Amino acid sequence: MNYESIILHMLSKLERERTVNSVYHILRGKRSAQTIQDIHLFNLQQFYGIYPNLNLKNYEEWITRFKQNHWINENDNMFTLTDEGHIFVEKQLMNKPLKFDGLKFHRKDQLFLKTLQLLCQTVSNLIYDNHQFIPIVDSLPIQQKVKKMIRKYRENRPELYEGLFIDLYTIFNELSEEPIDYLARQLTSANQIGLSKQQIAELENSTDHAIHFVTIHLIHQMLSIVEQNKGKYPFLEQLIDTEQSRTLTHSASITERLLNQRKTIEDISRIRRLKVSTIEDHIVEIATQNQHFSIRPFVDERLEKEIIARLNEANTARLKIIKDMLPDTVTYFQIRLVLTKWSLFSNEQGGREDEFIR
């Protein structure tokens, strides 16, 4: 997997619409109204939060290299992919479907990997009757989760040992044709400490970034396979966080609760001592999380149709261009709400405008 092609693919979705740093915020899983809206607006949900520890300096180095390779041009804070850039992406990703599911597995992926690493280390040491070892993962919640699982099989340890091995062996054979050993070598046993991404990169004459993208791609495939085959991987299934993951920020969650109590924007602004614009940001963020969220209290049907018409006419998601085509009374907030609901409907339903309005 060529991670540069993934970045360029993401950039291609945003060219002429956003700045290059928008991709950086999506990769890191920034929990802002703008980023969360953009992933739905430009159909980039699968990449949300797949590289939470990405350093801005590293990202800027990638962009500089893309410019040097004549893959992108940047002018007036906007960018476009060159013909060479588009050809590179098409060549690298041709017949290679990306199986990331970032929005769904955001945060679950890292938790699953760390839990798997600690469980493998623990099981391996117990097989050798070694009860004194330094945990490879220092997270207390993860340690408690693994301890709970070990206690569950206290009377039948072989069931856990064999079951975990069979689950891993079976699922590894179902993964795509990627170097699965990139993931396997990160697992610790009683006899060998798992390698870091940097160590694997040095052995493979690669980069830790490339190893990271492959690792997360494999983890997302594992999570999807386990969730789609309930009961087939009973031991791996126990490692998955069952809580519903939401990208809604804590502050937006509070606003959502007040909206459910039929409070107006002005009421919430006063109660929370926040600017009206901040509450409006929260409402747009809430709309991205729920395709059934009604925007009717804020945008009537006539205005909704007019905004959609101007959106189709402009063929852009740049708010200022759309606003300039509408009456002065129409606010950016109303435009953003319609854009959000329209993008969700288009991406998930493939519906027509008349169905959407209805």
Short mmCIF file of C-alpha atoms in Angstrom, two decimals:
data_model
loop_
_atom_site.label_atom_id
_atom_site.label_comp_id
_atom_site.label_asym_id
_atom_site.label_seq_id
_atom_site.Cartn_x
_atom_site.Cartn_y
_atom_site.Cartn_z
CA MET A 1 0.00 0.00 0.00
CA ASN A 2 1.36 3.38 -1.01
CA TYR A 3 0.30 5.89 1.63
CA GLU A 4 1.20 8.83 -0.62
CA SER A 5 -1.52 7.76 -3.05
CA ILE A 6 -4.01 7.71 -0.17
CA ILE A 7 -3.14 11.29 0.79
CA LEU A 8 -3.36 12.40 -2.85
CA HIS A 9 -6.68 10.59 -3.24
CA MET A 10 -8.03 12.53 -0.26
CA LEU A 11 -6.64 15.77 -1.65
CA SER A 12 -8.31 15.07 -4.99
CA LYS A 13 -11.70 15.09 -3.23
CA LEU A 14 -10.99 18.54 -1.79
CA GLU A 15 -9.18 20.34 -4.59
CA ARG A 16 -10.37 23.90 -5.21
CA GLU A 17 -12.66 23.56 -2.18
CA ARG A 18 -10.46 23.43 0.92
CA THR A 19 -6.83 23.98 1.95
CA VAL A 20 -4.27 21.18 2.00
CA ASN A 21 -4.40 21.10 5.81
CA SER A 22 -7.98 19.86 5.71
CA VAL A 23 -6.66 16.37 4.96
CA TYR A 24 -4.31 16.62 7.95
CA HIS A 25 -7.26 17.38 10.26
CA ILE A 26 -9.27 14.48 8.83
CA LEU A 27 -6.41 11.99 9.29
CA ARG A 28 -5.95 13.06 12.90
CA GLY A 29 -9.69 12.87 13.58
CA LYS A 30 -10.09 16.50 14.59
CA ARG A 31 -13.39 16.89 16.39
CA SER A 32 -14.40 20.23 14.95
CA ALA A 33 -17.68 21.06 13.23
CA GLN A 34 -15.82 21.94 10.02
CA THR A 35 -13.82 18.71 9.81
CA ILE A 36 -16.76 16.50 10.70
CA GLN A 37 -18.92 18.28 8.13
CA ASP A 38 -16.22 17.96 5.47
CA ILE A 39 -15.84 14.20 5.79
CA HIS A 40 -19.53 13.82 4.97
CA LEU A 41 -19.61 16.58 2.38
CA PHE A 42 -16.69 15.13 0.41
CA ASN A 43 -17.29 11.45 1.19
CA LEU A 44 -14.09 11.00 3.21
CA GLN A 45 -15.61 9.20 6.21
CA GLN A 46 -13.41 6.13 5.77
CA PHE A 47 -10.24 8.12 6.44
CA TYR A 48 -11.42 9.97 9.54
CA GLY A 49 -9.00 9.53 12.43
CA ILE A 50 -6.87 6.80 10.84
CA TYR A 51 -3.66 8.58 11.85
CA PRO A 52 -4.34 10.36 15.18
CA ASN A 53 -0.65 10.80 16.01
CA LEU A 54 0.37 12.31 12.69
CA ASN A 55 2.82 15.16 13.18
CA LEU A 56 2.13 18.41 11.31
CA LYS A 57 5.79 18.69 10.34
CA ASN A 58 5.66 15.25 8.69
CA TYR A 59 2.48 16.16 6.84
CA GLU A 60 3.97 19.42 5.59
CA GLU A 61 7.00 17.47 4.35
CA TRP A 62 4.64 15.24 2.34
CA ILE A 63 2.98 18.28 0.77
CA THR A 64 6.37 19.75 -0.10
CA ARG A 65 7.39 16.47 -1.74
CA PHE A 66 4.10 16.36 -3.69
CA LYS A 67 4.85 19.82 -5.06
CA GLN A 68 8.40 18.83 -5.98
CA ASN A 69 7.07 15.76 -7.78
CA HIS A 70 4.64 18.02 -9.67
CA TRP A 71 1.66 16.16 -8.23
CA ILE A 72 -0.08 19.24 -6.82
CA ASN A 73 -0.15 22.97 -7.43
CA GLU A 74 -1.03 25.45 -4.69
CA ASN A 75 -2.14 29.04 -5.26
CA ASP A 76 -3.85 31.54 -2.96
CA ASN A 77 -4.21 28.93 -0.22
CA MET A 78 -6.09 26.61 -2.61
CA PHE A 79 -4.68 23.63 -4.49
CA THR A 80 -5.30 21.32 -7.43
CA LEU A 81 -3.85 17.99 -8.46
CA THR A 82 -1.85 18.03 -11.67
CA ASP A 83 -2.37 15.50 -14.44
CA GLU A 84 0.70 13.67 -13.10
CA GLY A 85 -0.88 13.61 -9.65
CA HIS A 86 -4.14 12.13 -10.91
CA ILE A 87 -2.28 9.53 -12.98
CA PHE A 88 -0.18 8.54 -9.95
CA VAL A 89 -3.28 8.04 -7.80
CA GLU A 90 -5.12 6.05 -10.46
CA LYS A 91 -2.10 3.82 -11.07
CA GLN A 92 -1.50 3.13 -7.38
CA LEU A 93 -5.12 2.53 -6.38
CA MET A 94 -6.34 0.76 -9.51
CA ASN A 95 -8.17 -2.43 -8.53
CA LYS A 96 -7.00 -1.94 -4.93
CA PRO A 97 -10.09 -1.05 -2.91
CA LEU A 98 -9.30 0.75 0.33
CA LYS A 99 -10.98 -0.96 3.26
CA PHE A 100 -10.52 1.70 5.91
CA ASP A 101 -13.61 2.52 7.99
CA GLY A 102 -12.29 5.42 10.01
CA LEU A 103 -15.54 7.03 11.09
CA LYS A 104 -16.90 3.72 12.38
CA PHE A 105 -13.70 2.44 14.00
CA HIS A 106 -12.24 5.77 15.14
CA ARG A 107 -10.52 5.06 18.50
CA LYS A 108 -11.82 1.48 18.51
CA ASP A 109 -8.94 0.46 16.23
CA GLN A 110 -6.15 1.57 18.57
CA LEU A 111 -7.92 0.09 21.59
CA PHE A 112 -8.39 -3.23 19.79
CA LEU A 113 -4.74 -3.38 18.70
CA LYS A 114 -3.37 -2.60 22.15
CA THR A 115 -5.72 -5.10 23.80
CA LEU A 116 -4.69 -7.76 21.30
CA GLN A 117 -1.01 -7.03 21.92
CA LEU A 118 -1.38 -7.37 25.68
CA LEU A 119 -3.56 -10.48 25.46
CA CYS A 120 -1.07 -12.23 23.16
CA GLN A 121 1.77 -11.34 25.54
CA THR A 122 -0.18 -12.55 28.56
CA VAL A 123 -1.36 -15.80 26.99
CA SER A 124 2.13 -16.59 25.71
CA ASN A 125 3.69 -16.08 29.14
CA LEU A 126 1.02 -18.14 30.88
CA ILE A 127 1.64 -21.01 28.49
CA TYR A 128 5.22 -21.01 29.81
CA ASP A 129 3.91 -20.66 33.36
CA ASN A 130 5.55 -17.25 33.63
CA HIS A 131 3.44 -14.96 35.83
CA GLN A 132 6.09 -12.26 36.24
CA PHE A 133 6.48 -10.06 33.17
CA ILE A 134 6.29 -6.37 32.35
CA PRO A 135 3.06 -5.61 30.42
CA ILE A 136 3.71 -4.30 26.92
CA VAL A 137 0.73 -1.95 27.36
CA ASP A 138 0.59 0.32 30.40
CA SER A 139 -3.04 1.43 30.04
CA LEU A 140 -4.90 0.41 33.21
CA PRO A 141 -8.32 -0.05 31.51
CA ILE A 142 -6.74 -2.34 28.89
CA GLN A 143 -4.88 -4.29 31.57
CA GLN A 144 -8.13 -4.73 33.51
CA LYS A 145 -9.93 -5.90 30.37
CA VAL A 146 -7.27 -8.54 29.67
CA LYS A 147 -7.24 -9.66 33.34
CA LYS A 148 -11.00 -10.08 33.23
CA MET A 149 -10.70 -12.25 30.13
CA ILE A 150 -7.95 -14.36 31.70
CA ARG A 151 -10.05 -14.87 34.86
CA LYS A 152 -13.01 -15.91 32.70
CA TYR A 153 -11.00 -18.89 31.44
CA ARG A 154 -9.23 -19.67 34.71
CA GLU A 155 -10.71 -23.19 34.82
CA ASN A 156 -10.01 -23.89 31.18
CA ARG A 157 -6.92 -22.03 30.02
CA PRO A 158 -6.34 -24.31 26.98
CA GLU A 159 -9.69 -23.13 25.58
CA LEU A 160 -8.41 -19.55 25.60
CA TYR A 161 -4.97 -20.44 24.25
CA GLU A 162 -6.27 -22.57 21.40
CA GLY A 163 -9.26 -20.34 20.68
CA LEU A 164 -7.19 -17.20 20.33
CA PHE A 165 -4.71 -18.98 18.04
CA ILE A 166 -7.50 -20.36 15.83
CA ASP A 167 -9.20 -16.94 15.62
CA LEU A 168 -5.98 -15.22 14.57
CA TYR A 169 -4.94 -17.96 12.15
CA THR A 170 -8.37 -17.97 10.50
CA ILE A 171 -8.79 -14.22 10.21
CA PHE A 172 -5.25 -13.65 8.94
CA ASN A 173 -6.12 -15.92 6.01
CA GLU A 174 -9.13 -13.73 5.20
CA LEU A 175 -7.26 -10.43 5.05
CA SER A 176 -6.26 -8.74 1.83
CA GLU A 177 -2.95 -9.50 0.14
CA GLU A 178 -0.94 -7.12 2.26
CA PRO A 179 2.13 -7.92 4.35
CA ILE A 180 0.23 -9.36 7.32
CA ASP A 181 3.53 -9.91 9.08
CA TYR A 182 3.72 -6.11 9.51
CA LEU A 183 0.97 -6.60 12.08
CA ALA A 184 2.08 -10.01 13.35
CA ARG A 185 5.57 -8.72 14.18
CA GLN A 186 4.03 -6.08 16.46
CA LEU A 187 2.68 -8.83 18.73
CA THR A 188 4.71 -9.81 21.80
CA SER A 189 5.30 -13.38 22.97
CA ALA A 190 7.06 -14.83 25.99
CA ASN A 191 10.24 -15.19 23.96
CA GLN A 192 10.24 -12.04 21.84
CA ILE A 193 9.14 -8.45 22.31
CA GLY A 194 6.96 -7.13 19.49
CA LEU A 195 8.67 -4.75 17.11
CA SER A 196 7.79 -1.08 16.83
CA LYS A 197 6.63 0.40 13.53
CA GLN A 198 9.97 2.15 13.25
CA GLN A 199 11.87 -1.13 13.71
CA ILE A 200 9.76 -2.88 11.10
CA ALA A 201 10.29 0.05 8.73
CA GLU A 202 14.06 -0.24 9.09
CA LEU A 203 13.94 -3.98 8.39
CA GLU A 204 11.71 -3.47 5.34
CA ASN A 205 13.54 -0.42 4.03
CA SER A 206 10.29 1.48 4.42
CA THR A 207 8.93 4.25 6.68
CA ASP A 208 7.01 4.12 9.92
CA HIS A 209 4.20 6.02 8.12
CA ALA A 210 3.85 3.24 5.55
CA ILE A 211 3.83 0.61 8.30
CA HIS A 212 1.17 2.58 10.17
CA PHE A 213 -1.20 2.78 7.20
CA VAL A 214 -0.85 -0.95 6.50
CA THR A 215 -1.40 -1.78 10.18
CA ILE A 216 -4.56 0.30 10.48
CA HIS A 217 -5.85 -1.04 7.17
CA LEU A 218 -5.44 -4.60 8.47
CA ILE A 219 -7.00 -3.76 11.84
CA HIS A 220 -10.04 -2.19 10.18
CA GLN A 221 -10.47 -5.29 8.02
CA MET A 222 -10.25 -7.48 11.12
CA LEU A 223 -12.83 -5.40 12.95
CA SER A 224 -15.19 -5.50 9.96
CA ILE A 225 -14.82 -9.26 9.53
CA VAL A 226 -15.40 -9.95 13.22
CA GLU A 227 -18.46 -7.67 13.39
CA GLN A 228 -19.96 -9.14 10.22
CA ASN A 229 -19.47 -12.74 11.42
CA LYS A 230 -20.91 -12.78 14.92
CA GLY A 231 -19.81 -15.87 16.83
CA LYS A 232 -17.19 -16.98 14.30
CA TYR A 233 -14.35 -15.24 16.16
CA PRO A 234 -15.48 -15.46 19.79
CA PHE A 235 -12.14 -14.50 21.33
CA LEU A 236 -11.37 -11.57 19.05
CA GLU A 237 -14.97 -10.43 19.46
CA GLN A 238 -14.39 -9.96 23.17
CA LEU A 239 -11.60 -7.46 22.46
CA ILE A 240 -13.82 -5.01 20.57
CA ASP A 241 -15.17 -2.01 22.43
CA THR A 242 -18.95 -2.45 22.25
CA GLU A 243 -19.79 1.15 23.07
CA GLN A 244 -21.31 3.10 20.19
CA SER A 245 -18.57 5.38 18.90
CA ARG A 246 -19.61 8.93 18.13
CA THR A 247 -17.51 11.73 16.82
CA LEU A 248 -19.76 14.29 18.49
CA THR A 249 -17.79 16.61 20.76
CA HIS A 250 -18.74 16.85 24.43
CA SER A 251 -19.91 20.43 24.03
CA ALA A 252 -22.10 19.54 21.05
CA SER A 253 -23.59 16.68 23.08
CA ILE A 254 -24.73 19.16 25.72
CA THR A 255 -26.31 21.34 23.03
CA GLU A 256 -28.02 18.25 21.58
CA ARG A 257 -29.54 17.46 24.97
CA LEU A 258 -30.91 21.00 25.26
CA LEU A 259 -32.29 20.86 21.71
CA ASN A 260 -34.14 17.68 22.67
CA GLN A 261 -35.69 19.71 25.49
CA ARG A 262 -37.07 22.04 22.78
CA LYS A 263 -34.74 24.91 23.68
CA THR A 264 -34.10 27.49 20.95
CA ILE A 265 -30.64 28.53 19.76
CA GLU A 266 -30.99 31.75 21.73
CA ASP A 267 -32.07 29.82 24.84
CA ILE A 268 -29.07 27.50 24.60
CA SER A 269 -26.71 30.41 23.97
CA ARG A 270 -27.98 32.11 27.11
CA ILE A 271 -28.00 28.97 29.26
CA ARG A 272 -24.50 27.93 28.21
CA ARG A 273 -23.08 31.44 27.96
CA LEU A 274 -21.77 30.71 24.51
CA LYS A 275 -22.01 32.68 21.28
CA VAL A 276 -24.94 31.96 19.00
CA SER A 277 -22.41 31.06 16.26
CA THR A 278 -20.92 28.38 18.54
CA ILE A 279 -24.34 26.82 19.12
CA GLU A 280 -24.94 26.90 15.37
CA ASP A 281 -21.63 25.03 14.88
CA HIS A 282 -22.89 22.42 17.33
CA ILE A 283 -26.15 22.00 15.41
CA VAL A 284 -24.30 21.46 12.13
CA GLU A 285 -22.09 18.92 13.91
CA ILE A 286 -25.17 17.14 15.29
CA ALA A 287 -26.69 17.03 11.80
CA THR A 288 -23.61 15.16 10.50
CA GLN A 289 -24.19 12.43 13.07
CA ASN A 290 -27.85 11.78 12.37
CA GLN A 291 -29.32 11.63 8.87
CA HIS A 292 -32.81 11.80 10.45
CA PHE A 293 -32.06 15.07 12.23
CA SER A 294 -34.66 17.60 11.07
CA ILE A 295 -33.35 20.95 9.89
CA ARG A 296 -36.89 22.28 9.47
CA PRO A 297 -36.78 24.45 12.66
CA PHE A 298 -33.92 26.37 11.03
CA VAL A 299 -34.57 26.10 7.28
CA ASP A 300 -38.03 25.98 5.66
CA GLU A 301 -38.74 23.83 2.63
CA ARG A 302 -38.75 26.71 0.13
CA LEU A 303 -35.33 27.95 1.23
CA GLU A 304 -34.00 24.41 1.30
CA LYS A 305 -34.94 23.92 -2.34
CA GLU A 306 -33.40 27.25 -3.30
CA ILE A 307 -30.08 26.45 -1.57
CA ILE A 308 -29.93 23.04 -3.27
CA ALA A 309 -30.63 24.66 -6.64
CA ARG A 310 -27.78 27.15 -6.13
CA LEU A 311 -25.54 24.31 -4.93
CA ASN A 312 -26.15 22.35 -8.12
CA GLU A 313 -25.72 25.47 -10.22
CA ALA A 314 -22.42 26.46 -8.55
CA ASN A 315 -21.07 22.89 -8.48
CA THR A 316 -18.98 23.76 -5.41
CA ALA A 317 -19.11 23.43 -1.64
CA ARG A 318 -17.41 26.78 -1.03
CA LEU A 319 -19.84 28.61 1.19
CA LYS A 320 -19.11 32.16 0.05
CA ILE A 321 -19.78 31.36 -3.59
CA ILE A 322 -23.11 29.77 -2.71
CA LYS A 323 -24.06 32.61 -0.34
CA ASP A 324 -23.37 35.23 -3.01
CA MET A 325 -25.96 33.50 -5.18
CA LEU A 326 -28.66 33.71 -2.49
CA PRO A 327 -30.64 36.55 -0.90
CA ASP A 328 -28.79 38.49 1.81
CA THR A 329 -31.20 37.17 4.44
CA VAL A 330 -29.88 33.63 4.02
CA THR A 331 -27.21 32.83 6.60
CA TYR A 332 -24.08 30.72 6.39
CA PHE A 333 -25.60 28.55 9.13
CA GLN A 334 -28.61 27.71 6.96
CA ILE A 335 -26.41 26.93 3.97
CA ARG A 336 -24.16 24.67 6.03
CA LEU A 337 -27.14 22.77 7.42
CA VAL A 338 -28.57 22.10 3.96
CA LEU A 339 -25.15 21.13 2.63
CA THR A 340 -24.70 18.70 5.50
CA LYS A 341 -28.08 17.02 5.07
CA TRP A 342 -27.73 16.92 1.29
CA SER A 343 -24.29 15.32 1.45
CA LEU A 344 -25.48 12.70 3.96
CA PHE A 345 -28.49 11.88 1.82
CA SER A 346 -26.49 11.70 -1.41
CA ASN A 347 -23.72 9.54 0.07
CA GLU A 348 -25.90 7.12 2.00
CA GLN A 349 -29.13 6.97 -0.05
CA GLY A 350 -28.16 7.97 -3.56
CA GLY A 351 -31.50 9.76 -3.68
CA ARG A 352 -32.98 12.49 -5.80
CA GLU A 353 -33.60 16.06 -4.72
CA ASP A 354 -37.38 15.62 -4.53
CA GLU A 355 -36.95 12.60 -2.25
CA PHE A 356 -34.50 14.51 -0.08
CA ILE A 357 -36.84 17.48 0.41
CA ARG A 358 -39.71 15.19 1.20
#
